[in-house]
PDB file of C-alpha atoms in Angstrom:
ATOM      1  CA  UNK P 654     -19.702 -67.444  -5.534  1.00 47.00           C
ATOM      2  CA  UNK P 655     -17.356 -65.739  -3.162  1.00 48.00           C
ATOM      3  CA  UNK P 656     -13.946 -63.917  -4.368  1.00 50.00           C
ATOM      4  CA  UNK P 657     -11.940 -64.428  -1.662  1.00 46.00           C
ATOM      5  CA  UNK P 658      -8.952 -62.719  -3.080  1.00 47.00           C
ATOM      6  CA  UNK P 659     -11.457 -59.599  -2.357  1.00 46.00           C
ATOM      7  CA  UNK P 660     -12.469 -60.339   0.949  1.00 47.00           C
ATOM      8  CA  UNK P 661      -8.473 -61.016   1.736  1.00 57.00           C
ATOM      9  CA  UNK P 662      -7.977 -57.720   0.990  1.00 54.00           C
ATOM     10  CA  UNK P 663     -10.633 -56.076   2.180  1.00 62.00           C
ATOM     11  CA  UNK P 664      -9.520 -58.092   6.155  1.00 69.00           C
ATOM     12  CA  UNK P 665      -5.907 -56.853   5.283  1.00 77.00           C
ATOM     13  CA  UNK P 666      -7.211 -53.206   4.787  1.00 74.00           C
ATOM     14  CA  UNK P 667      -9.335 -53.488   7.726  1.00 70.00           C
ATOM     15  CA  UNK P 668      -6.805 -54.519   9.829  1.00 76.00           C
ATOM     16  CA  UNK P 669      -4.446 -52.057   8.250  1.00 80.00           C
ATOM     17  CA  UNK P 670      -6.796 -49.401   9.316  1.00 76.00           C
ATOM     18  CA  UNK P 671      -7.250 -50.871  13.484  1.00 76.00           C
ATOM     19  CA  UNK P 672      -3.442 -50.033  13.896  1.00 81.00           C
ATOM     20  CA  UNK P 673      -3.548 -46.824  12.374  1.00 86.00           C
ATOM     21  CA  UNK P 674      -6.631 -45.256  14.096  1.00 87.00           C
ATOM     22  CA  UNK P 675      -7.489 -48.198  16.947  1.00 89.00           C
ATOM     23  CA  UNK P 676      -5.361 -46.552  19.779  1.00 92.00           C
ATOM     24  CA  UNK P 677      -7.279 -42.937  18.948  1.00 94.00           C
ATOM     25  CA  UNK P 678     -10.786 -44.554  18.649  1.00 94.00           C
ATOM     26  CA  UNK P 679     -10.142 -46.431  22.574  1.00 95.00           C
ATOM     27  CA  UNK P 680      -8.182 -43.441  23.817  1.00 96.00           C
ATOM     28  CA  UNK P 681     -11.686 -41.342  22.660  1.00 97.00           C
ATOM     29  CA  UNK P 682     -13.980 -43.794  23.868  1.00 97.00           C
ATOM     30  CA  UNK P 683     -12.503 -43.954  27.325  1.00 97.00           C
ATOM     31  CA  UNK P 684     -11.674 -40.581  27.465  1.00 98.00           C
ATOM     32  CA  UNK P 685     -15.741 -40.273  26.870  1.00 98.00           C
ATOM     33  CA  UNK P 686     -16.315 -42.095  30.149  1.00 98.00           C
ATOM     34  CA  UNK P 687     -13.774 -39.987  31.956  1.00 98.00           C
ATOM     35  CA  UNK P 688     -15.371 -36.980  30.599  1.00 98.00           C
ATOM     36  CA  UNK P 689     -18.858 -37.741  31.977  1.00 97.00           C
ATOM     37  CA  UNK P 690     -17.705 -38.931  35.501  1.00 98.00           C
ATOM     38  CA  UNK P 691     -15.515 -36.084  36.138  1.00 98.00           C
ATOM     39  CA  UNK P 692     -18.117 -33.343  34.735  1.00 97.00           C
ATOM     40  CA  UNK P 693     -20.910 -35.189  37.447  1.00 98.00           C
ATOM     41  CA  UNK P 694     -18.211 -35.457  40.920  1.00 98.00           C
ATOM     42  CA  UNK P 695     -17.613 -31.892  39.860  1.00 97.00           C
ATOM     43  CA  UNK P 696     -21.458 -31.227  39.869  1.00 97.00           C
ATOM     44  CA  UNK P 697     -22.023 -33.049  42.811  1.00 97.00           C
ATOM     45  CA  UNK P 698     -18.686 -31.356  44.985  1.00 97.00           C
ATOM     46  CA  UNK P 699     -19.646 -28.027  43.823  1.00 96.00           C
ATOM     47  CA  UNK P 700     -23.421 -27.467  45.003  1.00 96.00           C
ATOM     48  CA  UNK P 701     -23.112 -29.781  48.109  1.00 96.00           C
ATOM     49  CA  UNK P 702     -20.275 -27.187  49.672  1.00 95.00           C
ATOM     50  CA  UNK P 703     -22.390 -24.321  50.437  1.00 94.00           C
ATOM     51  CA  UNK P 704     -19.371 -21.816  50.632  1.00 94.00           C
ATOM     52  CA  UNK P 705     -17.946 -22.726  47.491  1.00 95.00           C
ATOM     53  CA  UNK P 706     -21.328 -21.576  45.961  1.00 94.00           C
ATOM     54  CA  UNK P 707     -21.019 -19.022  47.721  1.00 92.00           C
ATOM     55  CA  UNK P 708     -17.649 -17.624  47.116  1.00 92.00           C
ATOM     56  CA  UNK P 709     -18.065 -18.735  43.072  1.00 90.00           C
ATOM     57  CA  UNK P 710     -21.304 -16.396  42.675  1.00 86.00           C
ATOM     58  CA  UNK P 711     -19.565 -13.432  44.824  1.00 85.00           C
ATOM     59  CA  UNK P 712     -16.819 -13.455  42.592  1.00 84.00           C
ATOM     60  CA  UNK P 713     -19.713 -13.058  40.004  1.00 78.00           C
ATOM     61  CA  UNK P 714     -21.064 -10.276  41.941  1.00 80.00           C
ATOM     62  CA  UNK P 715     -24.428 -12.009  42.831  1.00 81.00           C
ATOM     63  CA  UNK P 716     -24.880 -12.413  46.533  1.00 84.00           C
ATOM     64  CA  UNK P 717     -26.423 -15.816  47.350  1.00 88.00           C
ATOM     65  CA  UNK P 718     -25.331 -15.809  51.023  1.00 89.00           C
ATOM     66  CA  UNK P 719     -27.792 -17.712  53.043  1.00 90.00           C
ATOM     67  CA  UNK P 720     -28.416 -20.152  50.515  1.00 93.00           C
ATOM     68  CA  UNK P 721     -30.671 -23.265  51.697  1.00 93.00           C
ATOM     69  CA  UNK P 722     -29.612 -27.088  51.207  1.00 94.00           C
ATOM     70  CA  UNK P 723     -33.174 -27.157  48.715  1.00 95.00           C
ATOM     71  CA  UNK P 724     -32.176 -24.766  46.521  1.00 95.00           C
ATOM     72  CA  UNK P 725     -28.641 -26.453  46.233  1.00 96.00           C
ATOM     73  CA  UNK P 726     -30.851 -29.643  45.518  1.00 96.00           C
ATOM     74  CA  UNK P 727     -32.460 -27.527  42.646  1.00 96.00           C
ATOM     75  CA  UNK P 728     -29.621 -25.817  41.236  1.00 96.00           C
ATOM     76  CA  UNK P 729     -27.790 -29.716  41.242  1.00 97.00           C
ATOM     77  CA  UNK P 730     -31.149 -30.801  39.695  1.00 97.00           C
ATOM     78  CA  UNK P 731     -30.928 -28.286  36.788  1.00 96.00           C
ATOM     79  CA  UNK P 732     -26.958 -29.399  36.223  1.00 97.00           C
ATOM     80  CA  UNK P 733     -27.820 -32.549  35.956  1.00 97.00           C
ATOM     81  CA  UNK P 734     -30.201 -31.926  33.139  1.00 96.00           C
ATOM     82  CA  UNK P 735     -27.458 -30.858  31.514  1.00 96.00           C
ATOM     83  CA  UNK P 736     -25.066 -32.857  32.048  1.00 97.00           C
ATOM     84  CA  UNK P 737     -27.571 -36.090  30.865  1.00 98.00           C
ATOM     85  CA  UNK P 738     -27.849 -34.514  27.758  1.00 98.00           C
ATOM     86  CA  UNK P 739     -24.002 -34.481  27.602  1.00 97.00           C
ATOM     87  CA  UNK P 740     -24.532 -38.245  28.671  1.00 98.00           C
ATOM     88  CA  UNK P 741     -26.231 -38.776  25.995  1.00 98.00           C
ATOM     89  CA  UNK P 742     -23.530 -37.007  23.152  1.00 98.00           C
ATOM     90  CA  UNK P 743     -20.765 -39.141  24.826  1.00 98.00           C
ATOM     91  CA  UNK P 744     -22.688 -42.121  24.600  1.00 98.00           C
ATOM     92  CA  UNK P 745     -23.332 -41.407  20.449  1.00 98.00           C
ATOM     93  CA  UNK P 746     -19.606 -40.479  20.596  1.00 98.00           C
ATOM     94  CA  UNK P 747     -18.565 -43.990  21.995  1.00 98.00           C
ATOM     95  CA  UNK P 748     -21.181 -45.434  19.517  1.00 97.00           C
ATOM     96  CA  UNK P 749     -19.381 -43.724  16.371  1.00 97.00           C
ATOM     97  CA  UNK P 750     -15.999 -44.740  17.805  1.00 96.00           C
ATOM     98  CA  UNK P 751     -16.926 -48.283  18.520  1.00 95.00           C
ATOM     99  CA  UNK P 752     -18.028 -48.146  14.756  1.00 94.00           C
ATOM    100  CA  UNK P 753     -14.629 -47.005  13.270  1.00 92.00           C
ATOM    101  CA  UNK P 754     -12.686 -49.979  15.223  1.00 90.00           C
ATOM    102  CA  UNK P 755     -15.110 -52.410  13.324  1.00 89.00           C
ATOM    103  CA  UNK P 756     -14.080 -50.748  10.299  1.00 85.00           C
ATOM    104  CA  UNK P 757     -17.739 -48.505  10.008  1.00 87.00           C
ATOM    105  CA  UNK P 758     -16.382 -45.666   8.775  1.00 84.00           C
ATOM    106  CA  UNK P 759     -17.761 -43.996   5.846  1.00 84.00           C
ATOM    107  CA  UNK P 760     -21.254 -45.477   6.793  1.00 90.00           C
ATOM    108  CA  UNK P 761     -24.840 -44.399   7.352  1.00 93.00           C
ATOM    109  CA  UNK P 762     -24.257 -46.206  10.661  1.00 94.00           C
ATOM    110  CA  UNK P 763     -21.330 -43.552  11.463  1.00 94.00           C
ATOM    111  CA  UNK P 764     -22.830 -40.789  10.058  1.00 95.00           C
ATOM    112  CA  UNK P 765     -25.673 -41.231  12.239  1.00 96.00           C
ATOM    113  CA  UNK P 766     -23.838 -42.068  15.538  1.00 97.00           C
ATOM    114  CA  UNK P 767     -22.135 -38.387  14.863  1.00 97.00           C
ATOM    115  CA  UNK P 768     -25.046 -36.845  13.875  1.00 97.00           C
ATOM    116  CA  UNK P 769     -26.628 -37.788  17.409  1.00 98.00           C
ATOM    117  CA  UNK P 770     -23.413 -36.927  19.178  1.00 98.00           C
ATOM    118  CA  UNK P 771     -23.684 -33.250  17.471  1.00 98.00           C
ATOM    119  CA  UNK P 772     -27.186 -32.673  18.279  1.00 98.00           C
ATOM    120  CA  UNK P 773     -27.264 -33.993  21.881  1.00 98.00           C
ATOM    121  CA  UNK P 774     -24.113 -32.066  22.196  1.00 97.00           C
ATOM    122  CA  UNK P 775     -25.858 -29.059  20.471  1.00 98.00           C
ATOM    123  CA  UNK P 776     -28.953 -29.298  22.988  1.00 97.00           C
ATOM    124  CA  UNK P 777     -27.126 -29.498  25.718  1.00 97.00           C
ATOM    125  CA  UNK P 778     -25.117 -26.143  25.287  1.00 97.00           C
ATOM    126  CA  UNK P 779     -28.797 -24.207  24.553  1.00 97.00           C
ATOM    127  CA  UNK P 780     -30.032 -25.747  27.287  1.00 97.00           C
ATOM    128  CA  UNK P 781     -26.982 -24.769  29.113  1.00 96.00           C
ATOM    129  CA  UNK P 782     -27.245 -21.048  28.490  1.00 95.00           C
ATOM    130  CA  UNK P 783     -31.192 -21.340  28.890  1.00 95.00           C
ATOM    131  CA  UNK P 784     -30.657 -22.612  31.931  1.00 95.00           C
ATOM    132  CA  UNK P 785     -28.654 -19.958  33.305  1.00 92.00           C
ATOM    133  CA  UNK P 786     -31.659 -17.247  34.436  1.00 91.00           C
ATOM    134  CA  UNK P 787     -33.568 -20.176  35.828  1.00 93.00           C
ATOM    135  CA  UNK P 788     -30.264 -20.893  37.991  1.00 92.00           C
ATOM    136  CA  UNK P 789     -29.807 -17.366  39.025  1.00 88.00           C
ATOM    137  CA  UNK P 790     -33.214 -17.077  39.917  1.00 90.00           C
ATOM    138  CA  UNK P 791     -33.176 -20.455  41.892  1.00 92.00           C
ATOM    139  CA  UNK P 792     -29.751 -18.871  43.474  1.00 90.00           C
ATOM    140  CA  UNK P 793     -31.698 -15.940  44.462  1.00 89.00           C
ATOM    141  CA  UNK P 794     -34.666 -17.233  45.928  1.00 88.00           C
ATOM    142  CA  UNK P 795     -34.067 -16.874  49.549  1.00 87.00           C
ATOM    143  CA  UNK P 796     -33.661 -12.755  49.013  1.00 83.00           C
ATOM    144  CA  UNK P 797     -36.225 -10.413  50.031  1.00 84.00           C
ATOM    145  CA  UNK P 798     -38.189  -8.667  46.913  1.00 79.00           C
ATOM    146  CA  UNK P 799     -35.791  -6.658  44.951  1.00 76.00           C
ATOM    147  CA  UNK P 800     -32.994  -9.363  45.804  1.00 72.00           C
ATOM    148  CA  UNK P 801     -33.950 -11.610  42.812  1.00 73.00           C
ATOM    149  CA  UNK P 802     -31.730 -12.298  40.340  1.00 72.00           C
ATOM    150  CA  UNK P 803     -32.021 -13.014  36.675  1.00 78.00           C
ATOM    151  CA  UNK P 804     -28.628 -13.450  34.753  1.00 76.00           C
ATOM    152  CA  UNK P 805     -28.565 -14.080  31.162  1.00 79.00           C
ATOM    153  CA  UNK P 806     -25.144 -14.062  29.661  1.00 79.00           C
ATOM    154  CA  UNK P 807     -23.234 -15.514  27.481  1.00 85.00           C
ATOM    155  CA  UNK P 808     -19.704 -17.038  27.464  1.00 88.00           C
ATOM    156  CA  UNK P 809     -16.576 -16.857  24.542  1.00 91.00           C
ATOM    157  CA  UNK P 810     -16.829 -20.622  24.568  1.00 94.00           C
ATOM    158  CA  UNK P 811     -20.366 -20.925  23.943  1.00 95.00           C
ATOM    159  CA  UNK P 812     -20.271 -19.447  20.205  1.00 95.00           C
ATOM    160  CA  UNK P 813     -16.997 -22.005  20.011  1.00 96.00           C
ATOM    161  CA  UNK P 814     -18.716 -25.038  21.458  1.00 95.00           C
ATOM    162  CA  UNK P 815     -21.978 -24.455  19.518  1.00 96.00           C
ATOM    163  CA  UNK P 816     -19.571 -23.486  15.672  1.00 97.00           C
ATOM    164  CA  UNK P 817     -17.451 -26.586  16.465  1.00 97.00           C
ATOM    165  CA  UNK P 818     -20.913 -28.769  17.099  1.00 97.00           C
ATOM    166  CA  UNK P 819     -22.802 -27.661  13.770  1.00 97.00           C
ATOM    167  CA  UNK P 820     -19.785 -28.215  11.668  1.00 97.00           C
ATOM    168  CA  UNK P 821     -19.919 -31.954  13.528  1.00 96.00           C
ATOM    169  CA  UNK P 822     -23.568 -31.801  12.210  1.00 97.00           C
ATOM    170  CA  UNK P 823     -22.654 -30.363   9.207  1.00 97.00           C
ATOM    171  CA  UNK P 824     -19.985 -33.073   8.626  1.00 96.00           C
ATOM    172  CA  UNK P 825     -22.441 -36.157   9.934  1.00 96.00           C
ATOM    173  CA  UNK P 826     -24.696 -34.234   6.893  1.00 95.00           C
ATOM    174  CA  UNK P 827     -22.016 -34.662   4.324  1.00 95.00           C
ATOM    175  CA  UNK P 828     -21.029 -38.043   5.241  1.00 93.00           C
ATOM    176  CA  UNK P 829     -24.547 -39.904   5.365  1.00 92.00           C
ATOM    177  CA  UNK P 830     -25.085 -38.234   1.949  1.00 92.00           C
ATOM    178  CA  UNK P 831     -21.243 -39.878   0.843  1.00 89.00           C
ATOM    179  CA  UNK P 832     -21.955 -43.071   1.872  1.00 86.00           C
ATOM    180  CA  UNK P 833     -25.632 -42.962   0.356  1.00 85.00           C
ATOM    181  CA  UNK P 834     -23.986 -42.346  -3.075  1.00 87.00           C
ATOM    182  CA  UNK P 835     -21.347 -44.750  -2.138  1.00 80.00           C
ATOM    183  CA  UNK P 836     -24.109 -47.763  -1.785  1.00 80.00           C
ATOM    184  CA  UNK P 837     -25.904 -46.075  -5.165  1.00 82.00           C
ATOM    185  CA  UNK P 838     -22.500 -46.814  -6.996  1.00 79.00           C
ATOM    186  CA  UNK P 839     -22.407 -50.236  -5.124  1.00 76.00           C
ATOM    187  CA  UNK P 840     -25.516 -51.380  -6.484  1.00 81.00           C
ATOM    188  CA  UNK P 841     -24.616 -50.465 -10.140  1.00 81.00           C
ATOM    189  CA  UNK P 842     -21.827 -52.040 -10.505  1.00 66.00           C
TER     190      UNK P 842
END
């Protein structure tokens, strides 16, 4: 037998919900899709002008003058390892937001959708930073012995990105184990 009083309510709360958070949820998800197409054009303008790669390392005091189209390739190639991995954390991210518009919020379903979106956004900031000797050294290539380059360095943002992406994890953690107990209480009663 179905109360429908309950599931009046429950449509009423749902929808109560949409207004509150639904402009925030497509605002995220589109800003997602945004986010991935401008990081790749600015991939994609940045190693196909050779003097802009040029001028960007000088200013980092590594000479990569003389640069060839190939490494260019393979320094665009290693970016866009990254940036698939980010991809990938925006996709999770418009996953999780498409949840919370059909009312999955306090769900295994969400808490896995920002689980993924922590990890993949975890990876791709360690690869980021691993990837950084591998660039110089792809940057350097074309220098006589003793030119080579290996940089390994970190940024102020990269201990921000990577605290503000386990507390995501650690949050995912916390809400998969809610809405376990949540379904444990639901079957009791």
């Amino acid at each position: 037998m179905t109360d429908f009083t309950a599931l009046s309510f429950e449509d009423s709360r749902l929808d109560s919900l949409r207004r509150r958070i639904g402009w925030l949820c497509q605002t995220l998800r589109f800003a997602l899709v945004a986010y991935c197409l401008w990081i790749f054009v600015s991939i994609a303008t940045f190693w196909s002008d050779e003097a802009q790669v040029v001028s960007r390392f000088a200013s980092l005091k590594v000479d990569v003058d003389g640069i060839s189209a190939a490494q260019r390739l393979a320094a665009f190639g290693l970016s866009s390892t990254t940036w698939a991995l980010v991809v990938l954390a925006c996709y999770a991210g418009w996953r999780l937001f498409s949840g919370y518009l059909d009312g999955r919020i306090f769900t295994p379903d969400a808490a896995g959708w920002l689980r993924s979106l922590a990890l993949m956004g975890l990876i791709a900031a360690l690869v980021d930073i691993a990837a950084r000797p591998i660039m110089s050294l792809i940057l350097t290539a074309h220098k006589p012995a003793g030119g080579h380059f290996v940089s390994i360095y970190f940024r102020p943002e990269d201990l921000s990105t990577l605290m503000l992406l386990a507390t995501l994890l650690a949050l995912a953690h916390i809400q998969k184990t809610a809405a376990d107990i949540a379904d444990e209480h639901a079957q009791i009663v």
